[in-house]
Amino acid sequence: MTAIPSRRPRLASLGALAGALVLVAASQLPGLLRTAPDAGLDEPLLAAAPAADDGGADTGGGMAGAGSGEAIDPGRNELARVRADIDFWGARLTAEPANVVAAVKLAESDVAEARLTGDVTAYLRAEAAADAALRAQPGYLPALGMRASILVALHRFPEARDLA
């Protein structure tokens, strides 16, 4: 009878690797998260880590503004993109109130804005958009899933459980 090789050493090394990755990620976290003391609801909560000053030498690896020498804020760009999506899908839904795809996409965009800004009212707008999709087509699974995730984000856990 042959012995079955043990996989414990392999699992132990994977655990050590995972632990090392967590430590590396945690060491990079303070530079990635920032909140401006005067930031309003329009300011993103996440922003890029400030680049180290290298004496003004540009190696071409960073993102720079068009000839301005100023770094582009990816959080601000993401917020602008999300708001453009909200405008686009909102116009589609206004033009065709029974468009369930536009309603769900609008809800997704509102959730993205809420996550970027911390503005809870964006979750309420997302909930209204998901409800519009469910009024147009009851039982529409993407709308039900979106509504459930919005309820969880709003900490309305019993309602989310009942919906699930």
Coordinates of N, CA, C and O in Angstrom, one line a residue, residues 52-114:
A52 N 6.7 60.7 -4.9 CA 7.9 61.2 -4.2 C 8.5 62.2 -5.1 O 8.6 62.1 -6.3
D53 N 9.1 63.3 -4.5 CA 9.7 64.3 -5.3 C 11.1 63.8 -5.7 O 11.9 63.5 -4.9
D54 N 11.3 63.8 -7.0 CA 12.6 63.3 -7.5 C 13.4 64.4 -8.2 O 14.2 64.1 -9.1
G55 N 13.1 65.6 -7.8 CA 13.9 66.7 -8.3 C 13.4 67.2 -9.6 O 14.1 67.9 -10.4
G56 N 12.2 66.8 -10.0 CA 11.6 67.3 -11.2 C 11.8 66.5 -12.4 O 11.4 66.8 -13.5
A57 N 12.5 65.4 -12.3 CA 12.8 64.6 -13.5 C 11.6 63.7 -13.8 O 11.0 63.1 -12.9
D58 N 11.2 63.8 -15.0 CA 10.0 63.0 -15.5 C 10.5 61.8 -16.2 O 11.1 61.9 -17.3
T59 N 10.2 60.6 -15.7 CA 10.6 59.4 -16.3 C 9.6 58.9 -17.3 O 9.8 57.9 -18.0
G60 N 8.5 59.5 -17.4 CA 7.4 59.1 -18.4 C 6.5 58.0 -17.8 O 5.6 57.6 -18.4
G61 N 6.8 57.6 -16.6 CA 6.0 56.5 -16.0 C 4.7 57.1 -15.3 O 3.8 56.3 -15.1
G62 N 4.7 58.3 -14.9 CA 3.6 58.9 -14.2 C 2.6 59.5 -15.1 O 2.8 59.7 -16.3
M63 N 1.4 59.8 -14.5 CA 0.4 60.5 -15.3 C 0.5 62.0 -15.0 O 0.5 62.4 -13.9
A64 N 0.7 62.7 -16.1 CA 0.9 64.2 -15.9 C -0.2 64.9 -16.7 O -0.6 64.4 -17.7
G65 N -0.5 66.1 -16.3 CA -1.5 66.9 -17.0 C -0.9 67.3 -18.3 O 0.4 67.3 -18.5
A66 N -1.7 67.9 -19.2 CA -1.2 68.3 -20.5 C -0.2 69.5 -20.4 O -0.7 70.6 -20.4
G67 N 1.0 69.2 -20.2 CA 2.0 70.2 -20.2 C 2.1 71.0 -18.9 O 2.8 72.0 -18.8
S68 N 1.2 70.7 -17.9 CA 1.2 71.5 -16.7 C 2.2 71.0 -15.7 O 2.4 71.8 -14.7
G69 N 2.7 69.8 -15.8 CA 3.6 69.3 -14.8 C 2.9 68.9 -13.5 O 3.5 68.5 -12.6
E70 N 1.5 68.9 -13.5 CA 0.7 68.6 -12.4 C 0.1 67.2 -12.5 O -0.3 66.8 -13.6
A71 N 0.2 66.4 -11.5 CA -0.3 65.0 -11.5 C -1.9 65.1 -11.6 O -2.5 65.9 -11.0
I72 N -2.4 64.1 -12.3 CA -3.9 64.0 -12.5 C -4.4 63.2 -11.3 O -3.8 62.2 -10.9
D73 N -5.5 63.6 -10.7 CA -6.1 62.9 -9.5 C -7.0 61.8 -10.1 O -8.1 62.2 -10.6
P74 N -6.6 60.5 -10.0 CA -7.5 59.5 -10.5 C -8.8 59.4 -9.9 O -9.8 59.0 -10.5
G75 N -8.9 59.7 -8.6 CA -10.2 59.7 -7.9 C -11.2 60.7 -8.5 O -12.3 60.5 -8.6
R76 N -10.7 61.9 -8.8 CA -11.5 63.0 -9.4 C -11.9 62.5 -10.8 O -13.1 62.8 -11.1
N77 N -11.0 61.9 -11.5 CA -11.4 61.5 -12.9 C -12.5 60.4 -12.8 O -13.4 60.4 -13.6
E78 N -12.3 59.5 -11.8 CA -13.3 58.4 -11.6 C -14.7 59.0 -11.3 O -15.7 58.6 -11.8
L79 N -14.7 60.0 -10.4 CA -16.0 60.6 -10.0 C -16.6 61.3 -11.2 O -17.8 61.2 -11.3
A80 N -15.8 62.0 -12.0 CA -16.4 62.6 -13.2 C -17.0 61.6 -14.1 O -18.0 61.8 -14.7
R81 N -16.3 60.5 -14.3 CA -16.8 59.4 -15.2 C -18.1 58.9 -14.7 O -19.1 58.7 -15.4
V82 N -18.2 58.6 -13.3 CA -19.4 58.1 -12.7 C -20.5 59.1 -12.9 O -21.7 58.7 -13.2
R83 N -20.3 60.3 -12.7 CA -21.3 61.3 -12.8 C -21.8 61.5 -14.3 O -23.0 61.7 -14.6
A84 N -20.9 61.3 -15.2 CA -21.3 61.3 -16.7 C -22.2 60.1 -16.9 O -23.2 60.2 -17.7
D85 N -21.9 58.9 -16.3 CA -22.7 57.7 -16.5 C -24.1 58.0 -15.9 O -25.1 57.6 -16.4
I86 N -24.2 58.7 -14.7 CA -25.4 59.0 -14.1 C -26.3 59.9 -15.0 O -27.5 59.6 -15.2
D87 N -25.7 60.9 -15.6 CA -26.4 61.7 -16.6 C -26.9 60.9 -17.8 O -28.0 61.1 -18.2
F88 N -26.0 60.1 -18.3 CA -26.4 59.3 -19.5 C -27.6 58.4 -19.2 O -28.6 58.4 -19.9
W89 N -27.4 57.5 -18.1 CA -28.5 56.6 -17.8 C -29.8 57.3 -17.3 O -30.9 56.8 -17.6
G90 N -29.6 58.4 -16.6 CA -30.8 59.1 -16.2 C -31.6 59.7 -17.3 O -32.8 59.6 -17.3
A91 N -30.9 60.2 -18.4 CA -31.6 60.7 -19.6 C -32.3 59.5 -20.3 O -33.4 59.7 -20.8
R92 N -31.6 58.4 -20.4 CA -32.3 57.2 -21.0 C -33.5 56.8 -20.3 O -34.5 56.5 -20.9
L93 N -33.5 56.8 -18.9 CA -34.6 56.4 -18.1 C -35.7 57.4 -18.2 O -36.9 57.1 -18.2
T94 N -35.4 58.7 -18.3 CA -36.4 59.7 -18.4 C -37.1 59.6 -19.7 O -38.3 59.8 -19.8
A95 N -36.4 59.4 -20.8 CA -36.9 59.2 -22.1 C -37.8 58.0 -22.2 O -38.8 58.0 -23.0
E96 N -37.4 56.9 -21.5 CA -38.2 55.6 -21.6 C -38.3 55.0 -20.2 O -37.4 54.2 -19.8
P97 N -39.3 55.4 -19.5 CA -39.4 54.9 -18.1 C -39.5 53.4 -17.9 O -39.2 52.9 -16.8
A98 N -39.8 52.7 -18.9 CA -39.9 51.2 -18.8 C -38.6 50.5 -19.2 O -38.6 49.3 -19.2
N99 N -37.6 51.3 -19.4 CA -36.3 50.7 -19.8 C -35.6 50.2 -18.5 O -34.9 50.9 -17.8
V100 N -35.7 48.9 -18.3 CA -35.2 48.3 -17.1 C -33.7 48.2 -17.1 O -33.1 48.4 -16.0
V101 N -33.0 48.1 -18.2 CA -31.6 48.1 -18.3 C -31.0 49.5 -17.9 O -30.1 49.6 -17.1
A102 N -31.7 50.6 -18.4 CA -31.2 51.9 -18.0 C -31.4 52.2 -16.5 O -30.6 52.8 -15.9
A103 N -32.5 51.6 -16.0 CA -32.8 51.8 -14.5 C -31.8 51.1 -13.7 O -31.3 51.7 -12.7
V104 N -31.4 49.9 -14.0 CA -30.4 49.2 -13.3 C -29.0 49.8 -13.4 O -28.3 49.9 -12.5
K105 N -28.7 50.2 -14.6 CA -27.4 50.9 -14.8 C -27.3 52.2 -14.1 O -26.3 52.6 -13.5
L106 N -28.4 52.9 -14.0 CA -28.5 54.2 -13.2 C -28.3 53.9 -11.8 O -27.5 54.6 -11.1
A107 N -28.9 52.8 -11.3 CA -28.7 52.4 -9.9 C -27.3 52.0 -9.6 O -26.7 52.4 -8.6
E108 N -26.6 51.3 -10.5 CA -25.2 50.9 -10.4 C -24.3 52.2 -10.3 O -23.4 52.3 -9.5
S109 N -24.6 53.2 -11.2 CA -23.8 54.4 -11.2 C -24.0 55.2 -9.9 O -23.1 55.8 -9.4
D110 N -25.3 55.2 -9.4 CA -25.5 56.0 -8.2 C -24.8 55.3 -7.0 O -24.3 56.0 -6.1
V111 N -24.8 54.0 -7.0 CA -24.0 53.3 -5.9 C -22.5 53.6 -6.0 O -21.9 53.8 -5.0
A112 N -22.0 53.6 -7.3 CA -20.6 54.0 -7.4 C -20.3 55.4 -6.9 O -19.3 55.6 -6.3
E113 N -21.2 56.3 -7.2 CA -21.1 57.7 -6.7 C -21.1 57.7 -5.1 O -20.3 58.4 -4.5
A114 N -22.0 56.9 -4.6 CA -22.1 56.9 -3.1 C -20.8 56.3 -2.5 O -20.4 56.8 -1.5

